[in-house]
CSV table of C-alpha atoms in Angstrom, one decimal:
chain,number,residue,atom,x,y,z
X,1,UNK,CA,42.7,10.5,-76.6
X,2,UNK,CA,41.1,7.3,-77.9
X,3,UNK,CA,37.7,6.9,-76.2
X,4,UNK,CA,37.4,3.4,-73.7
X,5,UNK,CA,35.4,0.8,-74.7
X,6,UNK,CA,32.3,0.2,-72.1
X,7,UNK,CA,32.6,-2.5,-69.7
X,8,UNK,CA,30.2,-3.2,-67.4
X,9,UNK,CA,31.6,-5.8,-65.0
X,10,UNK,CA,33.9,-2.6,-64.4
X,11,UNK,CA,32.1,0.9,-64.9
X,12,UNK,CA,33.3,4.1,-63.1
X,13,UNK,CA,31.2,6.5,-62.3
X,14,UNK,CA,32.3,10.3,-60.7
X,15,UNK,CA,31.5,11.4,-57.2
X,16,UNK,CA,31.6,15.1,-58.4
X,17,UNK,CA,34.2,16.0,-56.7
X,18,UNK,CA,37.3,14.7,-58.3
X,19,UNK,CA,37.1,11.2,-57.2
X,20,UNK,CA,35.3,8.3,-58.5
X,21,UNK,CA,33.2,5.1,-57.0
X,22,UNK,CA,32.9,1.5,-59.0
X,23,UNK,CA,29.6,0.3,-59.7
X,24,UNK,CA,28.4,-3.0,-60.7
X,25,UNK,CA,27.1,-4.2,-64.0
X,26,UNK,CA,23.3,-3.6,-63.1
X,27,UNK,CA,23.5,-0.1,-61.5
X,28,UNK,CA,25.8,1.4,-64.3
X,29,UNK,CA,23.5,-0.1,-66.8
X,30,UNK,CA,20.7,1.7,-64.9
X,31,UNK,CA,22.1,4.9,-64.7
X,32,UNK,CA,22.9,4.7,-68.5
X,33,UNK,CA,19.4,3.9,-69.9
X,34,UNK,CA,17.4,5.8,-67.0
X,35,UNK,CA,16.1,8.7,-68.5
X,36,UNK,CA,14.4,10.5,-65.4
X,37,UNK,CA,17.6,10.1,-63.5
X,38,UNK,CA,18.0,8.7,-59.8
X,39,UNK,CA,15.0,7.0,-58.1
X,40,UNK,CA,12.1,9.5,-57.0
X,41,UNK,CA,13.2,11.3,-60.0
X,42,UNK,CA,11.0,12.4,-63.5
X,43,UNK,CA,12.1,13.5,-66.6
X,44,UNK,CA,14.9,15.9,-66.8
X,45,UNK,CA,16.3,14.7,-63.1
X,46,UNK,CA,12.8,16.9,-61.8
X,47,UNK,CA,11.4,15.6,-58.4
X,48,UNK,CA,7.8,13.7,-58.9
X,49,UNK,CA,4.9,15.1,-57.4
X,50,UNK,CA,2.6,12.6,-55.2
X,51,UNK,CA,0.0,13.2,-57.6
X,52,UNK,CA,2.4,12.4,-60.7
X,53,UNK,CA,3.1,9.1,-58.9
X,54,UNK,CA,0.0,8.6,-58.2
X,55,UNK,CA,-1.5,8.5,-61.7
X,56,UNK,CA,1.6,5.8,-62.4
X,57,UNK,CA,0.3,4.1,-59.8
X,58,UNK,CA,-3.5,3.9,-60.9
X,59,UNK,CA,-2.3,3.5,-64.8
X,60,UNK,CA,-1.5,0.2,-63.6
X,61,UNK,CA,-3.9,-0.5,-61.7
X,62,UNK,CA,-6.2,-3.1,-63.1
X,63,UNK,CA,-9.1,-2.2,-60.2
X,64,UNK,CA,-8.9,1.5,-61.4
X,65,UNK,CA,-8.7,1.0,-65.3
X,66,UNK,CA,-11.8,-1.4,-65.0
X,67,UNK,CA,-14.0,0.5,-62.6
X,68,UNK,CA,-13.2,3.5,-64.6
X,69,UNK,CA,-14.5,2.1,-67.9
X,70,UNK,CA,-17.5,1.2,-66.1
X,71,UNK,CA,-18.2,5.1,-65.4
X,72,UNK,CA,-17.3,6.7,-68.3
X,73,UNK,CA,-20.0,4.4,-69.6
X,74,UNK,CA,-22.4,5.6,-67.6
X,75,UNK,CA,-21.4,9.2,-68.1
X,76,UNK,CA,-21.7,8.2,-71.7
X,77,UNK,CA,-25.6,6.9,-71.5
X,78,UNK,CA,-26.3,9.2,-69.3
X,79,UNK,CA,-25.6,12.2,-71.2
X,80,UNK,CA,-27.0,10.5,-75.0
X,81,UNK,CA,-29.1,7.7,-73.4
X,82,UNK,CA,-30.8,7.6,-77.0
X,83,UNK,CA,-27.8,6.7,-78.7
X,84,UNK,CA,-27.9,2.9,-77.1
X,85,UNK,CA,-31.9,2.8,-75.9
X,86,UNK,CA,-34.6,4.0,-78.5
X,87,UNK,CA,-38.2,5.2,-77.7
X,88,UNK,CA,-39.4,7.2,-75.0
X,89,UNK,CA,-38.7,5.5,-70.8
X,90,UNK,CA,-43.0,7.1,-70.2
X,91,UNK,CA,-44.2,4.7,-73.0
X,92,UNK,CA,-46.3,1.9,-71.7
X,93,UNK,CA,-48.4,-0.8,-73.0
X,94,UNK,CA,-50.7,-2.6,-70.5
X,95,UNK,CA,-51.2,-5.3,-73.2
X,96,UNK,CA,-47.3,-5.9,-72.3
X,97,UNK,CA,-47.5,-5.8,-68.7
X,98,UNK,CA,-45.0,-8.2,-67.4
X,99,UNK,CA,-44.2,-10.2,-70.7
X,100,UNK,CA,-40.5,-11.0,-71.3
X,101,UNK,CA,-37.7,-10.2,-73.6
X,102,UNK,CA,-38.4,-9.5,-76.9
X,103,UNK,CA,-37.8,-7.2,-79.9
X,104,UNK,CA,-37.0,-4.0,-78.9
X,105,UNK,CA,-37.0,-4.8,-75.3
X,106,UNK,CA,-34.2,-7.2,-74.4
X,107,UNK,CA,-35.0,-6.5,-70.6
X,108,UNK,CA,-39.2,-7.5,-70.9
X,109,UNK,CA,-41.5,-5.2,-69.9
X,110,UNK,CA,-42.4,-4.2,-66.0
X,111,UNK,CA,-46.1,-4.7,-63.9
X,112,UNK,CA,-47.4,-1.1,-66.0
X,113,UNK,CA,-46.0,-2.2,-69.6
X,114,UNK,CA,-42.9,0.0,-69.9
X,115,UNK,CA,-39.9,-1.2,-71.0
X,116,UNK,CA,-37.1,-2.0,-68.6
X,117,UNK,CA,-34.4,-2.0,-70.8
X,118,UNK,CA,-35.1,1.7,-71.7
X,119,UNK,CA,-36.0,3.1,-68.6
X,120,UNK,CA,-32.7,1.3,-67.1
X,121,UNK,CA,-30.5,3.4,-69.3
X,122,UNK,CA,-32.3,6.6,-68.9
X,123,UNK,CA,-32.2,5.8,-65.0
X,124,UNK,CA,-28.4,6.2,-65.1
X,125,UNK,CA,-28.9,9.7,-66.1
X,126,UNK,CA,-31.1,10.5,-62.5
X,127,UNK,CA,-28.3,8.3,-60.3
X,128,UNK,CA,-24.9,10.4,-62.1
X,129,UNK,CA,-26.2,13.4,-61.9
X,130,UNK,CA,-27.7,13.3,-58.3
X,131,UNK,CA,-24.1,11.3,-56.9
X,132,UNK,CA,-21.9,13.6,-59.3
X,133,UNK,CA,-23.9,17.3,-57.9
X,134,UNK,CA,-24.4,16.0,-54.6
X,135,UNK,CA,-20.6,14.9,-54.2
X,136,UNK,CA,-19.4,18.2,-55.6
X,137,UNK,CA,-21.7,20.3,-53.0
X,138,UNK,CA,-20.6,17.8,-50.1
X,139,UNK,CA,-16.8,18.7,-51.0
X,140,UNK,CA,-17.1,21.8,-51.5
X,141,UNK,CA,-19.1,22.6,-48.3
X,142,UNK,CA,-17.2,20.1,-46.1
X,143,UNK,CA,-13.9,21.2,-47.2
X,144,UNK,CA,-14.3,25.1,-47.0
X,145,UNK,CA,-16.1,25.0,-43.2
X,146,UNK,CA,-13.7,22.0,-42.3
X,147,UNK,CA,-10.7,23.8,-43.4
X,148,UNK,CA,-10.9,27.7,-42.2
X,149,UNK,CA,-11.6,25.3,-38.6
X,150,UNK,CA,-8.9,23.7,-38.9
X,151,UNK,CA,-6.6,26.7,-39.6
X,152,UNK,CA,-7.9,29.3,-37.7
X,153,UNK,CA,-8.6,26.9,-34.2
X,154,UNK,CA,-10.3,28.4,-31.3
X,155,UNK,CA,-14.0,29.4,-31.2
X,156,UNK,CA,-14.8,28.9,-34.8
X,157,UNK,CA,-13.5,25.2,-34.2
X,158,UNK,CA,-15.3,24.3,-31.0
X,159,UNK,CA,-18.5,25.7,-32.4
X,160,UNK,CA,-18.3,23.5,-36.0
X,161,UNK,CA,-16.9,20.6,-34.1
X,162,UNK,CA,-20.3,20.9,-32.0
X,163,UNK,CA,-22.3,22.0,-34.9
X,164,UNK,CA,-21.2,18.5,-36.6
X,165,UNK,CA,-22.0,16.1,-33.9
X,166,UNK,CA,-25.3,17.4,-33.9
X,167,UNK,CA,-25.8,17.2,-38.0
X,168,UNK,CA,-23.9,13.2,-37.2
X,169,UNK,CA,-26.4,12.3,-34.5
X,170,UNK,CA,-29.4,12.6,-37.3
X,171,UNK,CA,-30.2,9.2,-38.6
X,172,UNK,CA,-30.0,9.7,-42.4
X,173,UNK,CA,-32.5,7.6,-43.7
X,174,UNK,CA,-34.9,8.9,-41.3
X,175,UNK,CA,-34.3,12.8,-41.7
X,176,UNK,CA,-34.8,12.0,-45.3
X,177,UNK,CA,-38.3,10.7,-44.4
X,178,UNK,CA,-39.1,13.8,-42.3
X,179,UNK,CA,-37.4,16.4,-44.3
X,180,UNK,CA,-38.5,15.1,-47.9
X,181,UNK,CA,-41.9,14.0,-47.5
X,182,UNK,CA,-42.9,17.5,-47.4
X,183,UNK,CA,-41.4,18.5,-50.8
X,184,UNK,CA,-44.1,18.3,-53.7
X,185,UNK,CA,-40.8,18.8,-56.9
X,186,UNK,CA,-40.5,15.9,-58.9
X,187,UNK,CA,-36.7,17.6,-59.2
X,188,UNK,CA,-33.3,16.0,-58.4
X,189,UNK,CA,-32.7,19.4,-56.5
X,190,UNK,CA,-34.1,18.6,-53.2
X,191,UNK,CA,-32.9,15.2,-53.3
X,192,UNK,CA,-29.1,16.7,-53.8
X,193,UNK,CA,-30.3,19.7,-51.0
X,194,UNK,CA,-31.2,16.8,-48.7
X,195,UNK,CA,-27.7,14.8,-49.1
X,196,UNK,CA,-25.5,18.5,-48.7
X,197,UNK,CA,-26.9,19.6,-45.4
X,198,UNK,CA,-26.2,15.6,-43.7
X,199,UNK,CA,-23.2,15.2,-45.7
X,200,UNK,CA,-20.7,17.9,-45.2
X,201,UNK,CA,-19.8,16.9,-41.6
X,202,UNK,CA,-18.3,13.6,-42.6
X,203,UNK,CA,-16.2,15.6,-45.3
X,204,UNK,CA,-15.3,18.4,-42.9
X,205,UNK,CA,-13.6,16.5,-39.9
X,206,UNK,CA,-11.6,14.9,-42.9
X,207,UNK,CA,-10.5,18.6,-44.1
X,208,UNK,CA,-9.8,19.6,-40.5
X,209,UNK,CA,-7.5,16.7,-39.8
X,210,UNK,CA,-5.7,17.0,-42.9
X,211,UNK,CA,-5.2,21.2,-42.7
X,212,UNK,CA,-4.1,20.3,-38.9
X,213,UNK,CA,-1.7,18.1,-40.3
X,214,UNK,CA,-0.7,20.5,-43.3
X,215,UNK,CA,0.0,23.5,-41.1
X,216,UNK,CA,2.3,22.1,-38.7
X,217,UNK,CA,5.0,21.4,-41.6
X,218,UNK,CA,8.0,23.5,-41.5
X,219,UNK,CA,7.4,24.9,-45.1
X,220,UNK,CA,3.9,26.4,-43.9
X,221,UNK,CA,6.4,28.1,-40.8
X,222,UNK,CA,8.6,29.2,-43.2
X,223,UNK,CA,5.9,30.9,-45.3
X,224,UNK,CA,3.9,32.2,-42.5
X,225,UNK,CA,7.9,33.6,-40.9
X,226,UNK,CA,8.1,35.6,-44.6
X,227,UNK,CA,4.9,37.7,-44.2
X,228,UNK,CA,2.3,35.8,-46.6
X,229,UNK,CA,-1.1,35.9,-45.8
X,230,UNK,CA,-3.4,33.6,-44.2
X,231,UNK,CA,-5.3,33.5,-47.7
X,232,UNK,CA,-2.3,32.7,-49.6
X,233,UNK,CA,-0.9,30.0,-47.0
X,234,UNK,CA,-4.6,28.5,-47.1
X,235,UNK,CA,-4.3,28.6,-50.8
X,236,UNK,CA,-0.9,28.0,-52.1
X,237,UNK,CA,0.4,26.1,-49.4
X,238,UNK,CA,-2.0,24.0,-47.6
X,239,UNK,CA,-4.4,23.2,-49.8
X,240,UNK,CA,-2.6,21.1,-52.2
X,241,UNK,CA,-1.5,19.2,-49.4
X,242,UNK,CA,-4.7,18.3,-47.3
X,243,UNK,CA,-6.9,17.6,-50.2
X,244,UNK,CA,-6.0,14.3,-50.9
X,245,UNK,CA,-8.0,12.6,-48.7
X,246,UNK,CA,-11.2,14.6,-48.9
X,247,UNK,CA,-10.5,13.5,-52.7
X,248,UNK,CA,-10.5,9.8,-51.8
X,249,UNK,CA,-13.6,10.2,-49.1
X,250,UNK,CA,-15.5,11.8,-51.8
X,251,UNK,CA,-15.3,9.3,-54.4
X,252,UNK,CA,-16.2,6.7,-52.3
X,253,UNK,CA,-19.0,8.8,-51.0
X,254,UNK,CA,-20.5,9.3,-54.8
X,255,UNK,CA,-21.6,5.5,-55.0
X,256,UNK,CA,-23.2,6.1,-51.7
X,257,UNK,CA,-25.3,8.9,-52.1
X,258,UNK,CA,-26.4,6.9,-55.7
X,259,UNK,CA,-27.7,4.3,-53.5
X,260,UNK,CA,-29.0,6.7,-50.9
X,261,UNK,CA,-31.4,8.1,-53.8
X,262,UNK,CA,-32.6,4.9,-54.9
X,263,UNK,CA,-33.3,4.2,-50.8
X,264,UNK,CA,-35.1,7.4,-50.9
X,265,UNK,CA,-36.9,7.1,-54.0
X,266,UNK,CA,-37.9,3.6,-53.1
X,267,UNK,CA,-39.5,4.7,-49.8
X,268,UNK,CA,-41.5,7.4,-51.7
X,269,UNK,CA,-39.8,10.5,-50.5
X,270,UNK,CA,-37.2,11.1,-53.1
X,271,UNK,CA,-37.6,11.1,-56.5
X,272,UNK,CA,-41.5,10.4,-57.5
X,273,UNK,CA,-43.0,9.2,-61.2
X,274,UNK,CA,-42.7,10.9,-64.1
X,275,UNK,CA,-39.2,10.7,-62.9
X,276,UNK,CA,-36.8,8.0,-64.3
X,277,UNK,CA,-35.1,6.6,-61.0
X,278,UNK,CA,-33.6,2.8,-60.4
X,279,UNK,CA,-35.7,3.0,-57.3
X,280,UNK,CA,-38.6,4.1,-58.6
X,281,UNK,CA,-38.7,1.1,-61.0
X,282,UNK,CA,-37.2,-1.3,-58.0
X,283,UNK,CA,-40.1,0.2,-56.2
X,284,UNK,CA,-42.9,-0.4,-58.4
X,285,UNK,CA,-41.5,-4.1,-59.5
X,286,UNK,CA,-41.1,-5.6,-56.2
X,287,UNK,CA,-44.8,-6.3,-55.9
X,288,UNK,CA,-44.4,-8.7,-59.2
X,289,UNK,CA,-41.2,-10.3,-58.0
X,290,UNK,CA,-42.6,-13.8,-58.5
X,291,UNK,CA,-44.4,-13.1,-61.8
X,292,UNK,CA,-41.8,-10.8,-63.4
X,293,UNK,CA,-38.2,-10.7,-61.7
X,294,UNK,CA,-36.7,-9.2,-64.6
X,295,UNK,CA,-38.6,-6.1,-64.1
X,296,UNK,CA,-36.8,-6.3,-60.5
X,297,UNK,CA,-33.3,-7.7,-61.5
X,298,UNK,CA,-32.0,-5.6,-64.0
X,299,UNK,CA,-32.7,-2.0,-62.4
X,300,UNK,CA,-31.5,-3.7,-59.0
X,301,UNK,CA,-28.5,-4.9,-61.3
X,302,UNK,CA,-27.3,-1.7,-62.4
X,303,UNK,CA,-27.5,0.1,-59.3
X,304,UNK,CA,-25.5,-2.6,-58.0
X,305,UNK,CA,-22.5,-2.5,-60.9
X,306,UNK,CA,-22.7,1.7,-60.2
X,307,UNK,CA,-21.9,1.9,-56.5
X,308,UNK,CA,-19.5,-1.1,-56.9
X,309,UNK,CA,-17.6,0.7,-59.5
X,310,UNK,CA,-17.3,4.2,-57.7
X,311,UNK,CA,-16.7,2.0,-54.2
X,312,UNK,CA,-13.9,0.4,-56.4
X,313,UNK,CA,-12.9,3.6,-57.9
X,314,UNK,CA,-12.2,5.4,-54.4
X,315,UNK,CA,-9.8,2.6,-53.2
X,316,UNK,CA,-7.6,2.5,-56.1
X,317,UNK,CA,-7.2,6.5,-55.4
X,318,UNK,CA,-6.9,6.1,-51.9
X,319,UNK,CA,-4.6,3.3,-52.2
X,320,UNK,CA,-2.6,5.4,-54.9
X,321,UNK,CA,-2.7,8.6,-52.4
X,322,UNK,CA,-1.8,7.1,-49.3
X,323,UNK,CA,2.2,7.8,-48.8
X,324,UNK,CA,2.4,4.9,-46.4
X,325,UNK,CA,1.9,2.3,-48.9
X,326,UNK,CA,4.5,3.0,-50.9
């Protein structure tokens, strides 16, 4: 039998089922040249995942491509900070105290001689790793106590729903004064110590809600009706589910615990010199404001662009993540 030539002001298409149902121009023409098959489809006629739509989503997302450019440039200097900045952030020269740009020191030189533009760079090393390791201990914290609440109910959830109003009625500034100006390390560690134990509440209602949510759905019933565990239900099933929006809390909480530690260090009680810290230099050139702003600007600059970026960062996810905008 001769095969019939394509017309698309007149395509059939088959039910399936021995009949058949016309289509106009545009639909057969997509469901010729679709690869991934039928809307809410992927490739090979497979169902996308929210996550798989949600990297579409941020791919074209100009908010998300450009704030995360901006941090992978500050993971860059943060792990080879020699590779753009030469010379050593601890070298002053009080004959340079407060003089401007100039070779080798683009940025001009702060109140004690250093150079700005080198202790800027090696500053982002202090403010990624304290956001990235505090973040990570929040999350993981939050999430676990947050969860096994939410799952389990009963006493264990009345007693960590009390347990974190009392950890939200601490004023975090303030229990940073009382709890950190008795530390003598010139570490990051108790700095990142400081931000776990006030963080993980805000992180764990978050987990709660969400594994509340999770449980109720009928393929948790169905999973629970079949005999598996409250380990692998927790795991396998819930989990996957309910960690979207710890995801999306975290990432916007990164930028704030950067800017908590340049608070802190700026008060005195967090990081303290040798230590490379925007707030430590914002500290020390606020005195010279009128004489040298640069020594105040640029440091101040940065921290700015890094809490803007992972702020910006954390919406496109969330706004990627969040079914209801779709």
């Amino acid at each position: 039998m001769p095969e019939q030539p394509y017309e698309p002001q007149g395509a059939i298409a088959g039910t399936g089922m021995g009949g058949a149902m016309d289509l106009g121009a545009s639909e057969a023409v997509t469901l010729e040249k679709t690869p991934g098959g039928p809307e809410g489809t992927g490739p090979a006629g497979r169902p996308r995942s929210l996550w798989s739509d949600a990297w579409r989503d941020l791919r074209r997302n100009p908010v998300f491509i450009i704030s995360a450019l901006v941090i992978l440039f500050l993971v860059f200097i943060s792990l080879w900070p020699s590779a753009i900045a030469s010379g050593s952030p601890l070298k002053c020269d009080l004959a340079k105290a407060q003089d401007g740009s100039g070779p080798g020191a683009p940025f001009g030189y702060d109140g004690q001689g250093c150079n700005v533009y080198t202790r800027t760079v090696y500053g982002a090393r202090t403010s990624v790793t304290v956001g990235v390791l505090a973040t990570l201990g929040v999350a993981l914290f939050g999430s676990v106590l947050g969860g096994l609440a939410g799952y389990f109910g009963g006493t264990w959830d009345a007693v960590l729903s009390r347990i974190t109003d009392i950890f939200f009625a601490i004023p975090v500034v303030l229990g940073g004064l009382v709890l950190l100006s008795v530390v003598t390390s010139n570490t990051v560690w108790p700095v990142i110590g400081f931000m776990v134990l006030l963080g993980w509440p805000q992180i764990s209602r978050i987990a709660r809600g969400s594994v509340i949510t999770a449980k109720q759905n009928d393929y948790v019933q169905a999973a629970r009706a079949l005999g598996a565990s409250d380990s692998r239900i927790l795991l396998r099933h819930i989990t996957p589910n309910a960690v979207a929006p710890v995801i999306v809390v975290a990432t916007i909480a990164l930028g704030t615990y950067i800017a908590l530690e340049a608070t802190l260090s700026y008060l005195g009680v967090g990081l303290k010199p040798p230590s490379v810290s925007w707030g430590i230099d914002i500290s020390a050139a606020s005195p010279y404001i009128r004489n040298a702003p640069h020594a105040l600007l640029w440091p101040s600059g940065a921290l700015a662009v890094t809490v803007l970026a992972f702020i910006m960062l954390g919406d496109a996810v969330r706004d990627a993540l969040d079914p209801k905008l779709r």
